[in-house]
XYZ file of C-alpha atoms in Angstrom:
747
model
C 145.311 138.376 123.196
C 143.588 135.142 124.154
C 144.466 133.559 120.737
C 148.040 133.199 121.729
C 147.389 131.195 124.754
C 146.699 127.518 125.461
C 147.498 124.146 123.672
C 146.631 123.937 119.986
C 143.932 121.617 119.267
C 144.917 118.247 117.730
C 143.441 117.934 114.260
C 144.196 115.655 111.318
C 146.801 117.074 108.825
C 145.510 119.263 106.086
C 146.007 118.063 102.369
C 145.725 120.011 99.118
C 142.076 120.502 98.370
C 142.220 122.751 95.319
C 141.138 119.813 93.037
C 137.630 120.805 94.261
C 138.036 124.535 93.288
C 136.565 126.177 90.203
C 139.121 128.957 89.748
C 141.637 128.119 86.828
C 144.280 129.788 89.071
C 143.626 127.541 91.960
C 143.284 124.543 89.868
C 146.828 125.236 88.466
C 148.134 124.470 91.973
C 146.031 121.403 92.880
C 149.153 119.168 92.500
C 151.421 121.237 94.645
C 152.741 119.391 97.721
C 151.825 122.421 99.651
C 148.379 121.695 101.574
C 146.583 124.562 99.917
C 143.192 125.508 101.064
C 140.548 127.909 99.612
C 139.444 131.098 101.448
C 136.629 129.732 103.296
C 135.296 130.388 107.018
C 136.053 126.758 108.120
C 139.635 127.180 106.999
C 140.134 130.464 108.806
C 138.441 128.744 111.875
C 140.955 125.853 111.579
C 143.799 128.352 111.848
C 142.363 129.751 115.049
C 141.774 126.140 116.404
C 145.387 125.237 115.672
C 146.794 128.638 116.776
C 148.714 128.715 113.471
C 149.672 131.599 111.291
C 148.111 131.752 107.879
C 150.272 131.987 104.704
C 148.114 133.864 102.074
C 149.216 133.581 98.396
C 147.187 135.740 96.067
C 147.567 135.567 92.330
C 145.865 134.934 89.059
C 146.131 132.460 86.193
C 147.828 134.543 83.607
C 150.475 135.831 85.990
C 153.882 135.011 84.795
C 155.686 135.575 88.117
C 153.077 133.471 89.916
C 154.182 130.555 87.766
C 157.822 131.268 88.361
C 157.273 131.416 92.078
C 155.180 128.243 92.020
C 157.815 126.209 90.018
C 160.719 127.364 92.230
C 159.009 127.087 95.583
C 155.504 125.679 95.677
C 156.264 122.638 93.692
C 159.495 121.847 95.918
C 158.797 119.199 98.588
C 161.198 120.733 101.090
C 159.462 124.166 100.806
C 156.112 122.504 101.075
C 157.050 120.555 104.103
C 158.070 123.709 105.962
C 154.958 125.729 104.844
C 152.667 122.768 105.845
C 154.300 122.528 109.296
C 154.267 126.147 110.139
C 151.176 127.507 108.432
C 147.628 127.106 107.256
C 148.198 127.839 103.458
C 145.481 129.491 101.539
C 145.442 130.327 97.766
C 143.105 133.180 96.556
C 142.357 133.965 93.023
C 142.577 137.749 93.155
C 140.160 138.236 90.218
C 137.490 136.245 92.004
C 138.301 137.803 95.472
C 139.605 141.289 95.019
C 138.323 142.215 98.338
C 140.765 139.741 99.984
C 143.653 140.974 97.596
C 142.813 144.662 98.248
C 143.340 144.513 101.956
C 146.743 142.850 101.859
C 147.847 144.563 98.833
C 147.030 147.846 100.576
C 149.141 146.634 103.586
C 151.982 145.756 101.159
C 152.006 149.027 99.279
C 151.759 151.234 102.296
C 154.123 149.386 104.755
C 156.453 147.472 102.632
C 156.800 148.739 98.858
C 154.840 150.132 96.063
C 154.081 147.210 93.690
C 151.424 145.989 91.408
C 152.432 142.382 91.890
C 150.201 140.067 93.794
C 151.111 139.586 97.517
C 152.342 136.779 99.580
C 151.268 137.494 103.115
C 151.559 135.982 106.648
C 148.589 136.603 108.822
C 147.679 135.991 112.354
C 144.934 133.342 112.735
C 142.777 136.501 113.187
C 143.610 137.574 109.584
C 145.600 140.552 110.629
C 148.768 141.023 108.412
C 152.308 140.449 109.792
C 154.560 140.473 106.722
C 153.993 140.861 102.996
C 156.094 140.571 99.777
C 155.818 139.591 96.361
C 158.258 137.267 94.504
C 161.242 135.762 96.393
C 163.954 133.311 95.242
C 163.682 129.954 96.906
C 166.498 130.392 99.315
C 165.315 133.764 100.539
C 161.730 132.491 100.702
C 162.863 129.634 103.039
C 164.673 131.905 105.344
C 161.560 134.279 105.558
C 159.205 131.384 106.434
C 161.651 130.251 109.199
C 161.979 133.785 110.611
C 158.158 134.464 110.592
C 157.596 131.256 112.379
C 160.243 132.064 114.890
C 158.690 135.413 115.628
C 155.218 133.748 116.098
C 156.494 131.005 118.468
C 158.881 133.240 120.502
C 157.223 136.550 120.584
C 153.596 135.883 119.643
C 152.078 138.780 121.895
C 154.144 141.438 120.292
C 153.296 140.092 116.816
C 149.621 140.187 117.545
C 149.971 143.705 119.011
C 151.864 145.006 115.981
C 149.478 143.433 113.574
C 146.493 144.967 115.349
C 148.209 148.355 115.189
C 148.692 147.939 111.373
C 144.942 147.199 111.010
C 144.191 150.445 112.878
C 146.435 152.346 110.679
C 144.775 150.910 107.618
C 141.281 151.809 109.001
C 142.455 155.305 109.846
C 143.461 155.709 106.134
C 139.948 154.892 105.219
C 138.464 157.735 107.352
C 137.358 160.494 105.244
C 135.642 162.387 108.025
C 138.546 164.818 108.297
C 138.530 165.863 104.676
C 138.103 169.553 104.282
C 134.856 170.850 102.782
C 134.894 170.846 99.075
C 133.363 173.193 96.446
C 132.470 171.017 93.533
C 132.522 173.833 91.271
C 136.277 174.600 92.223
C 137.117 171.024 91.939
C 135.683 170.755 88.471
C 137.353 173.921 87.432
C 140.711 172.971 88.654
C 141.373 169.298 88.518
C 140.750 168.477 84.749
C 143.734 170.916 83.947
C 145.883 169.461 86.680
C 145.375 166.036 85.213
C 145.960 167.277 81.695
C 149.307 169.092 82.660
C 150.401 165.929 84.540
C 149.914 163.822 81.439
C 151.593 166.494 79.162
C 154.702 166.480 81.473
C 155.033 162.708 81.241
C 154.229 162.436 77.584
C 156.516 160.462 75.420
C 155.992 162.027 71.970
C 158.563 159.724 70.262
C 157.292 156.456 71.488
C 153.903 157.104 72.897
C 152.470 156.888 76.373
C 153.188 158.916 79.547
C 156.358 157.797 80.792
C 159.819 157.932 79.369
C 160.764 154.417 80.343
C 159.329 150.974 80.718
C 157.069 149.232 81.763
C 154.265 150.934 79.986
C 150.625 150.016 80.588
C 147.732 151.209 78.350
C 145.863 152.235 81.717
C 143.132 154.242 79.833
C 141.319 155.096 82.969
C 144.357 157.086 84.020
C 144.782 158.906 80.647
C 142.500 158.368 77.533
C 139.249 158.699 79.715
C 140.115 162.331 80.671
C 141.995 163.205 77.479
C 139.171 162.353 75.138
C 136.841 164.649 77.152
C 139.419 167.484 77.352
C 139.764 167.246 73.533
C 136.131 167.158 72.793
C 134.912 169.829 75.185
C 137.502 172.518 74.374
C 137.881 171.640 70.544
C 135.873 174.715 69.590
C 136.616 176.978 72.686
C 136.864 180.643 72.088
C 139.815 180.618 74.538
C 142.850 180.085 72.209
C 144.879 178.470 75.150
C 142.194 175.917 75.775
C 141.562 175.131 72.180
C 145.302 174.516 71.848
C 145.314 172.188 75.008
C 142.278 170.266 73.437
C 144.434 169.738 70.278
C 147.280 168.633 72.378
C 144.993 166.263 74.400
C 143.848 164.684 71.131
C 147.394 164.319 69.864
C 148.559 162.643 73.034
C 145.945 160.174 73.078
C 146.000 159.398 69.536
C 149.948 158.812 69.776
C 149.222 156.238 72.539
C 146.721 154.537 70.443
C 149.123 154.460 67.340
C 151.898 153.124 69.546
C 149.496 150.294 70.752
C 148.522 149.583 67.091
C 152.120 149.605 65.702
C 153.897 148.043 68.702
C 154.681 144.484 69.746
C 152.214 144.865 72.669
C 149.543 144.141 70.046
C 149.495 140.514 68.618
C 149.981 141.243 64.828
C 149.382 137.602 64.091
C 146.312 136.816 66.289
C 145.041 140.296 67.350
C 144.373 141.523 70.715
C 146.696 143.436 73.192
C 149.040 142.180 75.856
C 148.759 143.721 79.314
C 151.671 145.908 79.081
C 155.144 146.416 77.470
C 158.277 145.879 79.507
C 160.163 148.556 77.492
C 159.585 152.028 76.625
C 158.979 151.471 72.971
C 155.837 149.220 73.401
C 157.897 146.411 71.429
C 158.287 143.725 74.021
C 155.069 142.755 75.719
C 154.424 141.040 78.949
C 152.458 138.553 76.974
C 149.218 137.897 79.039
C 146.086 139.239 77.332
C 143.288 140.389 79.898
C 139.618 140.936 79.063
C 139.614 144.100 80.858
C 142.400 145.640 78.711
C 140.651 144.688 75.582
C 137.349 146.212 76.634
C 138.769 149.501 77.933
C 141.347 150.051 74.935
C 138.662 149.268 72.440
C 136.190 151.787 73.920
C 138.827 154.489 74.195
C 139.935 153.887 70.562
C 136.401 154.211 69.454
C 135.850 157.402 71.226
C 138.976 158.950 70.002
C 138.069 157.867 66.419
C 135.169 160.415 66.561
C 136.984 163.380 67.892
C 137.019 166.492 65.652
C 140.554 167.492 66.337
C 142.672 164.381 65.663
C 146.257 165.179 64.733
C 146.245 163.721 61.045
C 143.899 161.999 58.530
C 145.387 158.630 59.349
C 144.645 158.720 63.154
C 140.968 157.838 62.778
C 141.632 154.780 60.743
C 144.295 153.590 63.304
C 141.797 154.007 66.060
C 139.183 152.150 64.200
C 141.577 149.431 63.149
C 142.671 148.938 66.642
C 139.244 148.743 68.053
C 138.109 146.189 65.294
C 141.163 144.144 65.925
C 140.360 143.794 69.686
C 136.742 143.141 69.093
C 137.583 140.475 66.616
C 140.034 138.806 68.818
C 137.690 138.970 71.794
C 134.722 137.568 69.858
C 136.840 134.765 68.461
C 139.229 133.636 71.257
C 137.560 134.831 74.507
C 133.797 134.177 73.950
C 132.222 131.119 75.599
C 129.606 129.273 73.693
C 127.152 130.577 76.038
C 127.792 134.160 75.258
C 129.874 135.296 78.276
C 133.530 136.427 77.849
C 136.462 134.684 79.558
C 139.011 136.381 81.541
C 142.474 136.057 80.110
C 145.140 134.123 78.144
C 148.385 133.239 79.844
C 151.691 134.892 79.219
C 153.391 131.509 79.229
C 152.964 128.594 77.105
C 154.644 125.297 76.194
C 157.941 125.474 74.217
C 156.640 123.118 71.610
C 154.038 120.473 70.997
C 156.869 117.913 71.700
C 157.588 119.699 75.034
C 154.409 121.235 76.183
C 155.611 120.810 79.858
C 158.460 123.264 79.465
C 156.750 126.665 79.680
C 158.399 129.948 78.536
C 156.944 133.432 78.527
C 155.771 134.365 75.118
C 156.554 131.037 73.573
C 153.308 131.171 71.534
C 154.023 134.688 70.272
C 157.713 135.006 69.217
C 159.525 133.703 66.240
C 163.091 132.667 65.229
C 164.182 134.172 61.837
C 164.723 130.680 60.194
C 161.047 129.732 60.994
C 159.732 133.015 59.900
C 161.457 133.037 56.558
C 160.545 129.477 55.866
C 156.788 130.240 56.542
C 156.837 133.353 54.258
C 159.147 132.240 51.537
C 161.893 134.062 49.597
C 159.855 136.818 48.062
C 157.787 137.991 51.079
C 160.063 137.143 54.037
C 162.698 140.017 53.303
C 160.036 142.751 52.996
C 157.959 141.377 56.110
C 161.202 140.943 58.068
C 162.320 144.382 57.545
C 158.858 145.847 58.404
C 158.807 143.894 61.605
C 162.614 144.140 62.319
C 163.042 140.251 62.367
C 166.743 139.518 62.950
C 168.741 136.148 63.020
C 170.004 137.275 66.461
C 166.622 138.288 67.674
C 165.203 141.647 68.258
C 164.584 141.659 71.949
C 166.806 143.763 74.075
C 168.449 141.574 76.767
C 167.828 144.084 79.548
C 163.974 143.519 78.970
C 164.420 139.721 79.096
C 165.244 139.061 82.683
C 165.223 135.321 82.471
C 166.793 134.946 79.149
C 163.838 133.211 77.516
C 163.692 135.422 74.426
C 167.226 135.175 73.370
C 167.355 134.704 69.613
C 163.511 135.385 69.359
C 161.774 138.123 67.619
C 158.792 139.977 68.609
C 156.695 141.593 65.766
C 156.260 145.305 65.749
C 156.321 147.851 63.005
C 159.793 149.039 62.906
C 159.522 151.148 59.615
C 156.756 153.092 57.930
C 155.148 151.438 54.854
C 156.745 154.115 52.685
C 160.354 153.413 54.032
C 159.913 149.765 53.298
C 158.559 150.343 49.777
C 161.611 152.635 49.040
C 164.041 150.183 50.385
C 162.737 147.275 48.189
C 161.642 149.413 45.290
C 157.951 148.405 45.487
C 154.710 150.396 46.169
C 153.296 151.101 49.426
C 150.227 149.001 48.405
C 152.557 146.121 47.576
C 154.047 146.211 51.065
C 150.676 146.209 52.537
C 149.714 143.192 50.571
C 152.789 141.430 51.733
C 151.890 142.016 55.324
C 148.325 140.988 54.672
C 149.518 137.716 53.111
C 151.939 137.170 55.900
C 149.613 137.453 58.764
C 147.260 134.327 58.057
C 150.397 132.257 56.936
C 152.141 133.061 60.307
C 148.818 132.333 62.293
C 148.431 128.992 60.666
C 151.883 128.096 61.482
C 151.592 129.273 65.071
C 148.356 127.379 65.686
C 149.625 124.117 63.820
C 153.027 123.888 65.623
C 152.651 125.509 69.063
C 150.874 124.828 72.436
C 148.282 127.637 72.920
C 148.579 129.543 76.073
C 146.427 128.649 79.062
C 142.949 130.034 78.927
C 141.478 131.416 82.141
C 137.888 130.439 81.320
C 136.081 131.958 84.233
C 133.528 134.671 83.310
C 133.697 137.919 85.376
C 130.625 140.141 85.642
C 132.723 143.435 85.868
C 135.133 142.620 83.008
C 132.216 141.576 80.741
C 130.557 144.820 81.600
C 133.765 146.641 80.103
C 133.487 144.609 76.984
C 129.783 145.050 76.570
C 130.451 148.813 76.517
C 133.120 148.520 73.767
C 130.967 146.200 71.692
C 127.828 148.635 72.067
C 130.000 151.454 70.734
C 131.618 149.424 68.135
C 128.176 148.477 66.670
C 127.424 152.154 65.818
C 130.940 153.727 65.369
C 132.642 151.175 63.148
C 131.437 151.324 59.464
C 130.090 147.930 58.708
C 131.283 148.000 55.069
C 134.937 148.192 56.257
C 134.689 146.227 59.452
C 132.644 143.047 59.384
C 132.824 142.823 63.128
C 130.653 145.765 63.434
C 127.452 144.034 62.394
C 127.924 141.370 65.052
C 128.889 143.728 67.953
C 125.344 144.465 69.323
C 124.300 140.773 69.140
C 127.455 139.870 71.127
C 126.870 142.502 73.729
C 123.357 141.427 74.151
C 124.171 137.677 74.452
C 126.701 138.680 77.146
C 124.007 140.471 79.065
C 121.662 137.592 78.537
C 124.326 135.244 80.034
C 125.040 137.309 83.092
C 121.311 137.869 83.697
C 120.635 134.136 83.497
C 123.724 132.950 85.364
C 125.203 135.522 87.738
C 122.062 137.458 88.741
C 119.667 136.487 91.380
C 116.275 138.076 90.673
C 115.041 137.235 94.265
C 117.744 139.345 96.078
C 118.697 141.669 93.082
C 122.378 140.835 93.657
C 125.087 139.838 91.167
C 127.836 137.122 91.541
C 131.321 137.966 90.669
C 132.082 135.088 88.602
C 131.028 131.958 86.673
C 132.842 128.649 86.079
C 130.779 125.495 86.452
C 128.576 127.469 88.667
C 128.320 130.769 90.481
C 131.493 132.122 92.223
C 131.779 134.590 95.143
C 129.558 137.518 95.671
C 129.697 140.596 93.430
C 131.931 143.443 94.286
C 131.273 147.193 93.728
C 133.182 147.157 90.263
C 130.981 144.136 88.974
C 127.825 146.322 89.500
C 129.626 149.689 88.207
C 130.959 148.194 85.172
C 128.100 146.086 84.237
C 125.552 149.093 84.835
C 127.652 151.041 82.413
C 127.672 148.338 79.870
C 123.902 148.125 80.130
C 123.408 151.944 79.710
C 125.741 151.878 76.657
C 123.936 148.960 75.183
C 120.550 150.610 75.846
C 121.691 153.781 73.986
C 122.764 151.844 70.829
C 119.723 149.517 70.635
C 116.895 151.435 72.362
C 115.849 148.332 74.234
C 114.187 149.394 77.481
C 114.976 146.239 79.252
C 118.753 147.128 79.536
C 118.066 150.443 81.057
C 115.429 149.010 83.547
C 118.000 146.407 84.554
C 120.659 148.960 85.062
C 118.422 151.084 87.265
C 117.510 148.048 89.447
C 121.152 147.058 89.775
C 122.111 150.733 90.827
C 119.546 150.292 93.585
C 121.279 147.175 94.869
C 124.665 148.894 94.680
C 123.509 151.927 96.620
C 121.908 149.592 99.377
C 124.807 147.436 99.790
C 127.964 149.513 99.048
C 127.012 153.105 99.662
C 128.702 154.558 102.781
C 125.807 156.260 104.567
C 127.981 157.832 107.160
C 130.793 159.376 105.013
C 129.556 159.178 101.528
C 131.113 157.556 98.587
C 131.085 153.745 97.858
C 132.980 150.926 99.481
C 134.715 148.582 96.965
C 133.840 145.334 98.730
C 130.667 143.762 99.813
C 129.944 143.116 103.557
C 131.920 139.988 104.735
C 132.741 139.092 108.206
C 136.285 137.775 107.093
C 137.232 141.045 105.224
C 138.611 143.094 108.279
C 138.519 146.447 106.571
C 135.940 147.592 103.854
C 138.264 149.621 101.625
C 137.236 152.344 99.198
C 139.880 151.988 96.517
C 139.021 155.182 94.799
C 142.140 155.448 92.662
C 142.104 154.331 88.989
C 144.688 151.802 87.931
C 144.732 149.023 85.334
C 140.951 149.197 85.763
C 139.025 152.335 86.649
C 137.835 152.491 90.298
C 134.362 151.229 90.832
C 133.493 154.635 92.418
C 134.737 156.568 89.474
C 132.714 154.645 87.028
C 129.668 154.863 89.463
C 129.944 158.580 89.405
C 129.531 158.505 85.649
C 126.647 156.000 85.789
C 124.865 158.258 88.410
C 125.047 161.329 86.321
C 123.558 159.429 83.288
C 120.823 157.848 85.473
C 119.806 161.295 86.823
C 118.718 161.963 83.330
C 117.098 158.577 82.596
C 115.309 157.963 85.879
C 114.829 161.486 86.719
C 112.342 161.054 89.445
C 115.537 159.856 91.390
C 117.888 162.559 90.126
C 118.271 164.327 93.448
C 119.483 160.960 95.103
C 121.633 160.104 92.352
C 123.249 163.512 92.215
C 123.859 163.460 95.856
C 125.445 160.151 95.806
C 127.760 161.287 92.976
C 128.630 164.461 94.808
C 129.463 162.534 98.064
C 131.861 160.468 95.987
C 133.747 163.644 95.007
C 133.541 165.127 98.550
C 134.820 161.992 100.049
C 137.949 162.216 97.814
C 138.359 165.945 97.984
C 141.616 166.174 99.717
C 143.269 163.720 97.227
C 141.491 165.275 94.266
C 143.102 168.516 95.283
C 146.581 167.160 95.943
C 146.871 164.332 93.325
C 143.934 164.422 90.823
C 145.824 162.356 88.326
C 145.327 159.219 90.480
C 141.564 159.805 89.975
C 141.392 160.709 86.381
C 138.222 158.875 85.696
C 136.496 160.694 88.602
C 137.860 164.027 87.254
C 136.268 163.141 84.001
C 132.895 162.790 85.699
C 133.415 166.118 87.442
C 134.112 167.694 83.949
C 130.932 165.981 82.459
C 128.835 167.309 85.403
C 130.288 170.815 84.826
C 129.406 170.665 81.255
C 125.753 169.523 81.891
C 123.979 166.634 80.122
C 121.950 166.840 76.805
C 119.285 164.329 76.345
C 118.431 163.083 72.759
C 115.034 161.370 72.366
C 114.479 159.431 69.271
C 110.875 158.483 68.341
C 110.137 155.958 65.849
C 110.289 152.391 64.980
C 113.755 150.824 65.707
C 113.692 149.296 62.109
C 113.142 152.766 60.519
C 116.194 154.061 58.621
C 115.672 157.400 59.957
C 115.873 156.134 63.561
C 119.016 153.999 62.721
C 120.743 156.970 60.990
C 119.794 159.420 63.558
C 121.224 157.097 66.417
C 124.517 156.808 64.291
C 124.714 160.553 63.930
C 124.265 161.307 67.705
C 126.783 158.721 68.683
C 129.235 158.429 65.955
C 129.467 161.805 64.152
C 131.446 163.319 66.882
C 132.401 162.459 70.580
C 129.765 163.845 73.048
C 130.619 162.614 76.525
C 127.772 164.350 78.149
C 124.812 162.972 76.362
C 122.132 160.499 77.084
C 119.957 158.830 74.290
C 116.600 157.674 74.873
C 114.299 155.959 72.596
C 110.342 155.633 72.111
C 108.943 153.111 69.865
C 105.271 154.135 69.338
C 104.360 150.646 68.740
C 105.852 149.470 72.008
C 106.208 152.453 74.218
C 108.712 152.346 77.141
C 106.242 152.259 79.933
C 108.767 151.249 82.541
C 110.946 154.232 81.645
C 107.919 156.418 81.626
C 107.351 155.720 85.253
C 110.870 156.799 86.040
C 110.908 159.956 83.653
C 108.129 162.503 83.600
C 109.338 163.929 80.129
C 109.117 160.439 78.618
C 105.835 159.773 80.291
C 104.428 163.142 78.815
C 105.722 162.302 75.247
C 104.424 158.695 75.445
C 100.951 159.958 76.628
C 100.976 162.513 73.727
C 101.909 159.929 71.306
C 99.267 157.601 72.540
C 96.790 160.306 71.991
C 97.960 161.588 68.710
C 100.433 159.213 66.955
C 103.342 161.019 65.152
C 103.372 160.639 61.342
C 107.019 160.641 61.070
C 110.130 159.651 63.284
C 111.900 162.521 64.995
C 114.637 163.493 67.382
C 114.305 165.888 70.233
C 116.828 167.535 72.341
C 115.858 168.066 76.037
C 117.673 170.009 78.702
C 116.685 170.664 82.369
C 113.334 168.942 81.784
C 112.273 170.969 78.718
C 112.416 169.752 75.159
C 112.846 171.492 71.849
C 110.528 171.017 68.834
C 111.146 167.559 67.211
C 113.636 167.544 64.383
C 112.316 165.461 61.317
C 115.135 165.921 58.856
C 118.484 163.936 59.111
C 120.576 166.810 57.875
C 119.098 168.981 60.577
C 119.873 166.253 63.261
C 123.401 166.419 62.140
C 123.567 170.190 62.386
C 121.945 170.066 65.849
C 124.601 167.540 66.948
C 127.646 169.256 65.634
C 126.618 172.501 66.719
C 125.821 171.586 70.196
């Protein structure tokens, strides 16, 4: 209670210091009259010295409502004067410091409201939360500031006591010691069907997705990751009910991917996906484009494209087209010259080149009919306009346009099948497709020439790059290069991203990752940085056979285990140790991104096969992750869908494919493609032995590989081969590609 007593120290007034920040989000606020500070120990110490409350504003650069709040309140001199007088004001980029965001978002969601919007929080000088909210109009915001200050000055002791009670409640929520013992076999047997049934209940067959109303997010970690496995594992089940559920799982996932491909959530003109749709039809996007969405959706689309039970012949092409579209966008618009991938493009942009200061949401992406018709001309505009539902009055439902910025504007979405458009205009389907193919580059050229591009958040995040590396790795093998030119570039792009992270965000002396890079290293890495990047390394190893990626993943898993594993209760903390993070949260539920712990569970299962000398430790850590979530897995497994997918993989057991031969040998290339791209096998690991440069580092970690390497060194094999190994024993090598395909498809 001592922090509430005594006279506050006299210190010079603070000024806005965000001009020294590296985060694009913080730099957006460097000219605010609010005396913003970064989250630093000396700033927190200043709050204690002055005995002032902290006003914490968390956001990210592509956040539309963050811009609205800033314009209404943080750019206002009167509001700023009150904030500077009453508070120490701290700005945090939640993408750089998710550990800070997580604590106060957890408070906001459990004590105030359930929201995904970034929090505004008032904290005691000791960082305990007092109040939290999201967006407030200026008048209400001023009243709240005044009321919070009044409580602090007139009833400080009670405020501090209540905030400490809140902290204890949050800590108690993290205690898993009371969880009932869990039989992992029971969890694996029960939870996948529960998640499937939950998704089936919410399935919107007409519009795609898993809600009958907007907003709708792709959220692949909550749906497609599990559905792809359900469809694959039970596709050939002798149980008729299971086989039908597998077919339904494939249909639900493919329908969502088709909705993303056809909808306005996809940028038809410039490629890539917006973060979510504000309506139930996937027509009106919230226009920001996030790297993490591009990586996850592209990977899921690629995995679905090789399912054996897709609902129709066109589904595979849509999945491939969607993945290629995303990968092309990311490589063109989000890639840094040094090989890393940037984080996001903003939802807002300048209204025009003449008025770039007037920002509107979606300004870069939407069209007035007159401009649309003028660009495409009298022959193509009617056909393309009908295809995309372009209207003189605009095609955006006013109920989805809260601020009225899209009145008279059109988003582009496929409103009619190609066949219906062809019938209406008396042309062939191929001619309609040619019109659309001609229209896209014309519209792109007009857009690029006449409109200010949205702000680019050019920080490079380790974890999100990991997600994109996984997608690129799969794309390099699954996409046919003759149809999709991006396929030939994917492995190189992924390798260059790995090289960037290794050179700029990894400390070889400590074995630790940094979270971000922009004009230098950012904060320390979090659990998701390790988990997502390790997964990317494992995926890239499987498609290239380059041992260095696997060995790097093993080394990073050692760091993740040392710094984030909870030795007392099992499972993994989400945040790194930090004296100013009052609670190390677990954050095991999947959301817009998968939880670090769920991806780690998958990684550990794969690493148990790769580095089998550590299999016992890896498997125990994975099992402890399930046990620490046991109560919630039983009650609400759909909130942990990616963890449930790991349970399903574990129940099925892993098959190891060992390819022996030169990486340049056509047999080796085709065998790898068959194993990865002929059908979806979630529970596989692929290892490679090049006789001319044997994987000696892997051999030290894997007795089977060591034995094979020694055998090859004694007696070189005359032909490349594929072996299947299970439980430490290998079958005879297969030397014929047709036999490799039979072996894979009949597994």
